[in-house]
Coordinates of C-alpha atoms in Angstrom, one line a residue:
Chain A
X4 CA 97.4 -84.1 48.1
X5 CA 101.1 -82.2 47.6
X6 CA 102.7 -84.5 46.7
X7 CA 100.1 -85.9 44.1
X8 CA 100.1 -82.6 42.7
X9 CA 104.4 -82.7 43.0
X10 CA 104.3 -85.4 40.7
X11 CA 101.4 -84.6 38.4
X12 CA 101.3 -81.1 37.9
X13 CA 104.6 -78.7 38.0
X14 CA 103.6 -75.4 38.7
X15 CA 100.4 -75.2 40.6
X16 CA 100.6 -74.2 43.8
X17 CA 98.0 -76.2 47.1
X18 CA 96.1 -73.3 47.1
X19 CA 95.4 -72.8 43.4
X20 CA 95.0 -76.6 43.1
X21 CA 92.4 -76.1 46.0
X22 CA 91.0 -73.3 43.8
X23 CA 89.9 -75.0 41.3
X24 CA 89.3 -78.6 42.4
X25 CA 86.5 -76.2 44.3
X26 CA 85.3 -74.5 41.4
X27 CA 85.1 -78.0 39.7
X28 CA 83.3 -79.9 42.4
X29 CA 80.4 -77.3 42.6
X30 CA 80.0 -77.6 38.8
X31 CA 80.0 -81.4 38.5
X32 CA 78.1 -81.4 41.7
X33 CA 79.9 -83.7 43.9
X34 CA 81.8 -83.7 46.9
X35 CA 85.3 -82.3 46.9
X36 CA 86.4 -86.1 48.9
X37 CA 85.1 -88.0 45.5
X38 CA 87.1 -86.1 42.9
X39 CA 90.3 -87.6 41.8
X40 CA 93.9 -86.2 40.2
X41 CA 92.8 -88.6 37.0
X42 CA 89.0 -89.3 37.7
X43 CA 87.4 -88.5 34.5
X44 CA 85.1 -85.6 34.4
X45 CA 82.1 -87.2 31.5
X46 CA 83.0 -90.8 32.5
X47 CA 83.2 -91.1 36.1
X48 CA 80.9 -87.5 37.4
X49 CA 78.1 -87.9 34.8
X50 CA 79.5 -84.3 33.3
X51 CA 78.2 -83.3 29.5
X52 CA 79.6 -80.8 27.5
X53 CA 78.5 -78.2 28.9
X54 CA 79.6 -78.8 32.0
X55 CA 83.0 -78.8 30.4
X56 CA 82.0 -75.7 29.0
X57 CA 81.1 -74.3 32.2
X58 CA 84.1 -75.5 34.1
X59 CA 86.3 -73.3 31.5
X60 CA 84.4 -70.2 31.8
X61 CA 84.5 -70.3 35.6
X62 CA 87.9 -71.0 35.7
X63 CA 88.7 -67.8 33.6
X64 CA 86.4 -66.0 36.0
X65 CA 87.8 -67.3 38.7
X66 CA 91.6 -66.6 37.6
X67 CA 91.2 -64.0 35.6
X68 CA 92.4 -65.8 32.8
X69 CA 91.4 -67.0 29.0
X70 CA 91.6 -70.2 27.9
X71 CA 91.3 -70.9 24.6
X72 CA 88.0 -73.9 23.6
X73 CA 90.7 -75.8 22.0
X74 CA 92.3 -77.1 25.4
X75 CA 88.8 -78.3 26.0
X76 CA 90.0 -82.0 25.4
X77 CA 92.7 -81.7 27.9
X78 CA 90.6 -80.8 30.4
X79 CA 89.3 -84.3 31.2
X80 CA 90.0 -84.4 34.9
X81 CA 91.9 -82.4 37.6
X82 CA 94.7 -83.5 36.1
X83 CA 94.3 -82.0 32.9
X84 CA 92.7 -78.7 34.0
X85 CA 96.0 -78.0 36.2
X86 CA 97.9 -78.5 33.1
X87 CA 96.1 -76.3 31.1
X88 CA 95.1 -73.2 33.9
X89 CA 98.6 -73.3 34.4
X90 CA 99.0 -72.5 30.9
X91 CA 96.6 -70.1 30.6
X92 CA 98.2 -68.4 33.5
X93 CA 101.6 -68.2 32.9
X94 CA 102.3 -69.9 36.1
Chain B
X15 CA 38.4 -92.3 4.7
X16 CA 40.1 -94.4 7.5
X17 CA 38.7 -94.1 10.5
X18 CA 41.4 -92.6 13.3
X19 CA 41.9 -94.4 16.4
X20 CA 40.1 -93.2 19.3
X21 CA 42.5 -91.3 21.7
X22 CA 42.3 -91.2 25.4
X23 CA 43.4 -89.4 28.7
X24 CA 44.5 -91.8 31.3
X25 CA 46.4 -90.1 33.7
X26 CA 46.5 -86.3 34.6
X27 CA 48.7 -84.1 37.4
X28 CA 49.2 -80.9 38.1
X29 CA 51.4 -78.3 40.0
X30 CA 49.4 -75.0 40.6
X31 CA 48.5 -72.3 43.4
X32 CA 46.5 -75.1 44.7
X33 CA 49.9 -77.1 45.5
X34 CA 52.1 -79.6 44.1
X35 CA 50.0 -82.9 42.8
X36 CA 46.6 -83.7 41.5
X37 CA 45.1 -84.6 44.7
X38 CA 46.5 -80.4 46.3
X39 CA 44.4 -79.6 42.7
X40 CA 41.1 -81.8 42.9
X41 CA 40.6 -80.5 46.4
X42 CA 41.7 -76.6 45.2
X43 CA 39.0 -76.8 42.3
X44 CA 36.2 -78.4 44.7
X45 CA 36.5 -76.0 47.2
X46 CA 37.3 -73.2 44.3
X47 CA 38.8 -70.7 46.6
X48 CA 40.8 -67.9 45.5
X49 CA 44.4 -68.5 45.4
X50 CA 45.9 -64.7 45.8
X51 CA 48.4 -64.3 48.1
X52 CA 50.9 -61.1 48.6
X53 CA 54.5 -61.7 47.4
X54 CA 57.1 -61.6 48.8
X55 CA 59.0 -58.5 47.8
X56 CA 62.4 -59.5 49.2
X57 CA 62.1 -62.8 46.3
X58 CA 59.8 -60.9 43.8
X59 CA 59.9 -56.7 42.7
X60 CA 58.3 -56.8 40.1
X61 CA 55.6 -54.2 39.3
X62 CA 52.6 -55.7 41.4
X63 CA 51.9 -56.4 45.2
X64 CA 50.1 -59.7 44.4
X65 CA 50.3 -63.0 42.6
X66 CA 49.2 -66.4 42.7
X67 CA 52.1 -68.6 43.1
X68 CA 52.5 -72.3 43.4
X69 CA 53.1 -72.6 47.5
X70 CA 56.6 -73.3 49.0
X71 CA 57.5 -73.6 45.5
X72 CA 61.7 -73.7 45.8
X73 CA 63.2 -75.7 43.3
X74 CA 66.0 -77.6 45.1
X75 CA 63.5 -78.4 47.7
X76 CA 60.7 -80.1 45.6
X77 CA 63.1 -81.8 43.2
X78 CA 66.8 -82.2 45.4
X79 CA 70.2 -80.5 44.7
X80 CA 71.1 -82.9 42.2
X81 CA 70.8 -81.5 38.6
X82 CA 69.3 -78.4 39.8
X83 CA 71.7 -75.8 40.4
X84 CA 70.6 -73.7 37.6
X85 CA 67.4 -75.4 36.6
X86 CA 65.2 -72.3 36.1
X87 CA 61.6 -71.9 37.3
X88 CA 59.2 -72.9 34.2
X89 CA 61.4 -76.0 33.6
X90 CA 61.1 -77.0 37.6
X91 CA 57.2 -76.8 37.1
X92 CA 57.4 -79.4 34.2
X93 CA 59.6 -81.5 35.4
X94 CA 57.8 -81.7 39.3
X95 CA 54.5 -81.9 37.4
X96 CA 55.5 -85.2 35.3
X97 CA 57.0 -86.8 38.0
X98 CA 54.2 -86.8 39.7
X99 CA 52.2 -88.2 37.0
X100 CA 54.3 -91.1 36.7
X101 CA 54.4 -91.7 40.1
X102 CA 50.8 -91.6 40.8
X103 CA 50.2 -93.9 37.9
X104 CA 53.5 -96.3 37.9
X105 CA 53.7 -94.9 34.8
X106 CA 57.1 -96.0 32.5
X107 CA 58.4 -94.5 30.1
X108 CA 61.1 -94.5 27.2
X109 CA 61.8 -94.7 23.6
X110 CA 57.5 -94.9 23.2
X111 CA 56.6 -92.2 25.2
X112 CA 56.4 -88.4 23.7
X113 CA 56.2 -85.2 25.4
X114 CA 54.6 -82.3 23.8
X115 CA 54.6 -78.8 26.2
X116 CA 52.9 -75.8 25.6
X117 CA 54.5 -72.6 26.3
X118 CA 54.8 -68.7 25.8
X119 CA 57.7 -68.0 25.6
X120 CA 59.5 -70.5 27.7
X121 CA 61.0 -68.3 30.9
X122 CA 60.7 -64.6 30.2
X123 CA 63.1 -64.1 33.2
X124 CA 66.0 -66.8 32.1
X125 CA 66.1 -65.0 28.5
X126 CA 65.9 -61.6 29.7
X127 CA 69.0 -62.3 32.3
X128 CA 70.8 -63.9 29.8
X129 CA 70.7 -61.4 28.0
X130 CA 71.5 -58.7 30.2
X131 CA 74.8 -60.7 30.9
X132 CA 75.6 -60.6 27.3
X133 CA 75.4 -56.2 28.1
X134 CA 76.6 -55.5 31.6
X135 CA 79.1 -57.8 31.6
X136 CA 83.1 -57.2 31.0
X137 CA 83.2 -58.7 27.9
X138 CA 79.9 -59.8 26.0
X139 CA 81.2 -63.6 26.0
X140 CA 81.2 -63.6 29.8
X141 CA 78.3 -64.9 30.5
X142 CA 77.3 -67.9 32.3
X143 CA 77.1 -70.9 30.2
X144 CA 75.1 -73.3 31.7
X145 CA 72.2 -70.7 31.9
X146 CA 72.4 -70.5 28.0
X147 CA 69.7 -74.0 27.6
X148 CA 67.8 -71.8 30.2
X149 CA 67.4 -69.0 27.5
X150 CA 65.9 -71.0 24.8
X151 CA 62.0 -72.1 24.6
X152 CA 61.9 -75.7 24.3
X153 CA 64.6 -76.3 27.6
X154 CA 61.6 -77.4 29.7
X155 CA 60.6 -79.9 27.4
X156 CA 64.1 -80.8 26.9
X157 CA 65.1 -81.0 30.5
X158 CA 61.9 -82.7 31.6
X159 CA 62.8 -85.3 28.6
X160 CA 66.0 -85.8 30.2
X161 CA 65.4 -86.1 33.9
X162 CA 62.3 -88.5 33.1
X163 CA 63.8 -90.8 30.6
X164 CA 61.1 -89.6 27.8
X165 CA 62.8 -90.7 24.4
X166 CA 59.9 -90.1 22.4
X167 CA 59.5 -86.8 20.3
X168 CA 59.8 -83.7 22.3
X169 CA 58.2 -80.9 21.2
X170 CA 57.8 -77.2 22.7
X171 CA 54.7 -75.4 21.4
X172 CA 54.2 -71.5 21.6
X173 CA 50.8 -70.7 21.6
X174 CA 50.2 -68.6 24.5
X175 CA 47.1 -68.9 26.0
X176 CA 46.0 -71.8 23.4
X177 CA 48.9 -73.5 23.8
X178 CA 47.4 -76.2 26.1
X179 CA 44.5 -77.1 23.3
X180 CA 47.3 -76.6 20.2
X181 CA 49.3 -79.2 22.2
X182 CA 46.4 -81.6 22.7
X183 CA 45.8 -81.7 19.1
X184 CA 49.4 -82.1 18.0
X185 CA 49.8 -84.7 20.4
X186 CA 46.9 -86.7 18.6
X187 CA 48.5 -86.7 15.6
X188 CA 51.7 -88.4 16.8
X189 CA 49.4 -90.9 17.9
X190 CA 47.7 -91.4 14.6
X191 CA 50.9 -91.5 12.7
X192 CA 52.2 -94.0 15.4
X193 CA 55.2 -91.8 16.5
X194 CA 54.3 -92.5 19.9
X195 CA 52.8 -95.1 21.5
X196 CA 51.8 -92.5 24.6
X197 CA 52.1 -88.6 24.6
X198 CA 52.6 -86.4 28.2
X199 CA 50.6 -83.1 27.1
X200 CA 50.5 -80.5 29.0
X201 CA 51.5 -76.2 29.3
X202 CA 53.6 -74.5 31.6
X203 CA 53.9 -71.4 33.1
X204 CA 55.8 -69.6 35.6
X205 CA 55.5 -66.5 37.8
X206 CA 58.5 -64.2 37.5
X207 CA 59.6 -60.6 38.2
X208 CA 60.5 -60.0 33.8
X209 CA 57.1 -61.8 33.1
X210 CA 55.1 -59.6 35.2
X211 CA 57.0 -56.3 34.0
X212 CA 56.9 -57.6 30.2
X213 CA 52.7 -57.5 31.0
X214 CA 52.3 -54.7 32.8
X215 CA 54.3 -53.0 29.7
X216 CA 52.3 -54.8 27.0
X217 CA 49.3 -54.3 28.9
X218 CA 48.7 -51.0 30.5
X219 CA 45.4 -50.8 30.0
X220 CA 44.4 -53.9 31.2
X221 CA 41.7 -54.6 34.6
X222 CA 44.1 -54.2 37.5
X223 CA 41.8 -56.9 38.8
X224 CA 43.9 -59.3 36.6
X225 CA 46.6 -61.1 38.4
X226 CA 49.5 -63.3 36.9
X227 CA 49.4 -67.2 37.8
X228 CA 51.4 -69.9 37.4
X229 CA 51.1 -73.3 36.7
X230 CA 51.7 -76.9 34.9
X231 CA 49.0 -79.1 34.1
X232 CA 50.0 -82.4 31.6
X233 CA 47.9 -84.8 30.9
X234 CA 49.0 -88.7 29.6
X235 CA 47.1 -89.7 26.3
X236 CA 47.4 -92.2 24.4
X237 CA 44.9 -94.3 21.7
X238 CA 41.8 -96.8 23.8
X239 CA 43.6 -99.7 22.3
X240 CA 47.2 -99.0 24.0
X241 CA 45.1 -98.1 27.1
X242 CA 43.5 -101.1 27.2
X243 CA 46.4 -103.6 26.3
X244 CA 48.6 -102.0 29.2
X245 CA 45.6 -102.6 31.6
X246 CA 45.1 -101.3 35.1
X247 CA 45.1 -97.7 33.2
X248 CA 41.3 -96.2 33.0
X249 CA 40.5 -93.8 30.6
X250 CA 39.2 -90.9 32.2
X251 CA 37.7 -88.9 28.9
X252 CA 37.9 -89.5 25.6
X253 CA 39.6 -86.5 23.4
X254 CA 37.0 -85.6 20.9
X255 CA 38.5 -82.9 18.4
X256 CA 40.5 -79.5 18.4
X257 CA 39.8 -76.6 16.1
X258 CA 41.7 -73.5 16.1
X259 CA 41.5 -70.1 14.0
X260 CA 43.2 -66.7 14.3
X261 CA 41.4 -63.3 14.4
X262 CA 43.1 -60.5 13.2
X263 CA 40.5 -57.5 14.0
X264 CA 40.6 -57.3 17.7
X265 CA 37.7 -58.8 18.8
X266 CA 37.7 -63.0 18.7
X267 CA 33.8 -62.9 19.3
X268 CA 32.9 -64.2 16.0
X269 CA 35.6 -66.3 15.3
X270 CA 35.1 -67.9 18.6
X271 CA 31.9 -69.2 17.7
X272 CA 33.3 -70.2 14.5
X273 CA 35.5 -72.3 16.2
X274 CA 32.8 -73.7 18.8
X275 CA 30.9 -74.9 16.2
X276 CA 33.4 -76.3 13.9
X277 CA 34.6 -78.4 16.5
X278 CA 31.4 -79.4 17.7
X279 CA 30.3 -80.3 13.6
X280 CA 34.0 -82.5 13.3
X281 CA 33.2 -84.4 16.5
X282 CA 29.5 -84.7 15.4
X283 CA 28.4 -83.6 19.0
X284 CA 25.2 -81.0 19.6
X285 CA 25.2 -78.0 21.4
X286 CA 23.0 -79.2 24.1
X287 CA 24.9 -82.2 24.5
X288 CA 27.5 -80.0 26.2
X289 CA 27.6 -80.4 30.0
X290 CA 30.6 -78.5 30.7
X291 CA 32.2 -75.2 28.8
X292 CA 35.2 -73.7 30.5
X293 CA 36.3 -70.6 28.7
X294 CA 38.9 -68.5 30.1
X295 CA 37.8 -65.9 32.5
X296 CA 40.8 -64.2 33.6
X297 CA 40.7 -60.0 33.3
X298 CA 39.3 -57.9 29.9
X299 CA 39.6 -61.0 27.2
X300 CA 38.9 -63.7 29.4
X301 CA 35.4 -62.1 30.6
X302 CA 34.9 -61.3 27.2
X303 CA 35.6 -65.0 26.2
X304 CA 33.7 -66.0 28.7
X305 CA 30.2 -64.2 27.8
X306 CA 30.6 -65.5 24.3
X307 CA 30.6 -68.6 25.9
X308 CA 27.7 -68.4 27.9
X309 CA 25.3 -66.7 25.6
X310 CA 26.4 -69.9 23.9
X311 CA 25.9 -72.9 26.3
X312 CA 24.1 -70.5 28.8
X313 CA 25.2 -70.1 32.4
X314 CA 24.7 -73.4 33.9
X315 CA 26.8 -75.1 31.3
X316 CA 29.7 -73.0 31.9
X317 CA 29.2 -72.8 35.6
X318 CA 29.8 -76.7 36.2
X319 CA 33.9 -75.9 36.5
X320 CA 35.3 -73.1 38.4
X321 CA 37.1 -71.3 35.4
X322 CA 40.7 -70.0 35.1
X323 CA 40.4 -67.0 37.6
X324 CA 40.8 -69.0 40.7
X325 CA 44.4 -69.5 39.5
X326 CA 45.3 -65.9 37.9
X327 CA 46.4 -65.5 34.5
X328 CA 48.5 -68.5 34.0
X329 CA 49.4 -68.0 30.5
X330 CA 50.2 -71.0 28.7
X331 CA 49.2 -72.6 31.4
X332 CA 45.6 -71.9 31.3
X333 CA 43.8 -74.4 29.0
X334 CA 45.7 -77.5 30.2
X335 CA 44.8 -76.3 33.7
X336 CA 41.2 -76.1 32.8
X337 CA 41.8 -79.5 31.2
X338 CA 42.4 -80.8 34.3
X339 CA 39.6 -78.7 36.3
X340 CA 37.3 -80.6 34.0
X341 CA 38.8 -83.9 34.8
X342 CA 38.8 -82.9 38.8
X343 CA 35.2 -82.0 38.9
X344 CA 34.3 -85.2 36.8
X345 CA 35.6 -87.1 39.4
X346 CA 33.4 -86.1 42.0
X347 CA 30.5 -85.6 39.9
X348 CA 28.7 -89.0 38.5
X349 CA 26.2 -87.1 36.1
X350 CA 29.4 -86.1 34.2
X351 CA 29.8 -89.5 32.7
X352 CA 29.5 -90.0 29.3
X353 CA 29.0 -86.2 29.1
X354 CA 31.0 -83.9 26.4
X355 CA 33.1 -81.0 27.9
X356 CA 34.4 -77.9 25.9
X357 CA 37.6 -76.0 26.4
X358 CA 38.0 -72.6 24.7
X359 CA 40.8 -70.2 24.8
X360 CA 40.8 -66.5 22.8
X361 CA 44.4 -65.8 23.4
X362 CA 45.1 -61.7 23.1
X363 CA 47.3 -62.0 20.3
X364 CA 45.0 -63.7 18.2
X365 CA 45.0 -67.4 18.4
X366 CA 41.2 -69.4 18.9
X367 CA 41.5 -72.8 19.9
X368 CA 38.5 -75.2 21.3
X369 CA 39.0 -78.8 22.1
X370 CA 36.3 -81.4 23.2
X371 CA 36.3 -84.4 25.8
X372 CA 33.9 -86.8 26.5
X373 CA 33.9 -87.8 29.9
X374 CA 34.2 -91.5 30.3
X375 CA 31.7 -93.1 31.8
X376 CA 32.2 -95.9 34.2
X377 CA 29.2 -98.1 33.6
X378 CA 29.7 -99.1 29.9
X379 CA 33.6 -99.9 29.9

């Protein structure tokens, strides 16, 4: 899990990336053990747009960020959402 | 003039106060017993003590926790009720099959949170987006198309308490134009906290006797010949003709008989060939719709099906559930075959609609 995020990600902390792997999993509906770094949100957890919709808007709930709609296309997995939270957040 | 295929009812389930299923309704509507019950306050303050609810209805039990995490109330009783309806009849579905709902308003309490998000909340925008499909009208019918694999046209019809009958006719003609080789038709509607302030606001004055139900009845139809070529499906009445009018002076007594004997001229059928007329019964309206009915058909007639009250006001709900008492009370009754049935509704805000069944009978198909 660190060092996954070590190489993928460069300035999330385990407890953020714990944060939000959380916040995803309850939106896609799945258990936190079948969620990937690159497992793909539509393709591979039966998401829709809205779901990607929703997994933005929780995110700035839960962070108390804003992240702009166009980083929506990042945000295809884990991966992708660390990159752009991060972002969002000045981290 | 070309003569229109005959359509047919071959399956039918419900989801009501009686229970969840059409065998919970068939026994509800035999033994006809009220269906009352106090609520629960800790799950429902709303402005009244009492409702009658569908039983131990909680959505992620009935249906799972998969896809229901914000699946609202109204859409749960569609979706529940179909499924049972193609499960009882191995029923399959796909690009042929159509699904037309009646409705209200779709859920009074989704759009009325939803929109007190868009206030109270930090910022308007901060609301919860996956309750925004939630907020619309036609999500049950959309959801329900979804989760069941219905890829047919999917229509959402508001026409409050006629929406049942307005659906049954619109559903015949996507069969007649061949948009749909079968049609789930049905109306839904659920209890909430919003829906029963929203009445008590809009209707002060009305019987305190009157007590909000809740419900889903649909009902598969489809023409004789489809019926026939799938096999192993019966037809259990034939749909005969809908008529509707609207009244604009406050009383629907005269337009209601208008409309009974309009649609009793377009399906060529008698008055006293009617064995069964199930006008709504439910507080002021419903007893008014109700005497215009029997000074009509005369009390025996409308007598033969335990009428809406047993249930509560259930909205939308109401024709498509009285649809189905028809059906239930056919079942168990053999003089009904090859009888007609009549459906009325005089919803308050002025819609009329009547449709007309003939019972199938047995012995000559």
């Amino acid at each position: 899990m660190s060092t996954e995020n070590i190489t993928t990600t460069a300035a999330i902390s385990p407890e953020q990336a714990e944060r939000i792997k959380r916040v995803v999993c309850e939106i896609l509906e799945i258990g936190e053990d079948e969620v990937t770094e690159t497992s793909l949100f539509i393709e591979d957890h039966e998401a829709d747009s809205l779901r990607a919709i929703e997994i933005l808007a929780s995110l700035e709930k839960e962070f108390g960020v804003v992240i702009d709609q166009a980083e929506l296309p990042k945000m295809v997995n884990l991966r992708g959402v660390h990159l752009v939270t991060a972002d969002a957040a000045g981290w | 003039m070309t003569t229109e295929p005959r359509l047919v009812i071959t399956a039918w389930s419900a989801v009501s106060p009686y229970g969840i299923g059409r065998e919970s309704f068939v026994d509800g509507i035999a033994s006809s017993t009220s269906t009352v019950t106090e609520l629960d306050q800790d799950l429902w303050q709303g402005p009244t003590s009492r409702g009658c609810l569908v039983p131990g209805f909680d959505i992620r039990e009935v249906l799972g926790a998969k896809g229901t995490r914000k699946m609202d109330r109204v859409t749960a009783l569609v979706v529940s009720t179909v499924g049972q309806l193609l499960a009882d009849g191995g029923i399959s579905t796909g690009e042929d099959t159509a699904l037309v709902l009646g409705s209200t308003m779709g859920s009074a309490q989704s759009i009325m949170d939803f929109t007190k998000d868009v206030l109270v909340r930090e910022l308007p925008y901060l609301v919860d987006p996956a309750k925004m499909p939630n907020s619309v009208m036609n999500c049950a019918a959309g959801a329900c198309a979804i989760w069941h694999g219905l890829k047919g046209p999917n229509t959402t019809l508001a026409g409050g308490q006629a929406a049942g009958l307005m659906a049954l006719d619109y559903a015949r003609r996507l069969l007649i134009h061949d948009r749909a080789a079968k049609v789930l038709v049905g109306a839904a509607e659920e209890y909430s906290t919003e829906r029963a302030w929203l009445d008590r606001h809009s209707w002060p004055a009305e019987t305190p006797d009157r007590v909000l139900g809740e419900g889903c009845a649909v009902l598969l139809v489809e023409t004789a010949d489809q019926a026939a070529l799938t096999g192993g499906r019966t037809p259990l009445a034939e749909v005969l003709a809908t008529e509707s009018r609207v009244y604009l002076e406050g009383d629907p007594t005269k337009v209601l008989i208008a409309c009974v004997q309009s649609v009793l001229a377009r399906a060529g059928v008698r008055a006293d060939e009617v064995w069964a007329a199930v006008p709504s019964s439910v507080g002021d309206r419903g007893r008014l719709e109700s005497g215009v009915v029997r000074s009509l058909f005369g009390a025996e007639v409308v007598d033969r099906v335990p009428t809406g009250d047993v249930l509560g006001d259930t909205g939308a709900a109401s024709a498509a559930l009285r649809i189905a008492a028809v059906l239930s009370v056919a079942e168990h009754s053999p003089e009904a075959a090859g009888r007609v049935a009549l459906v009325t509704s005089a919803d308050r805000y002025g819609t009329v609609a009547c449709s007309l069944l003939r019972l199938a009978d047995p012995a000559s198909s």
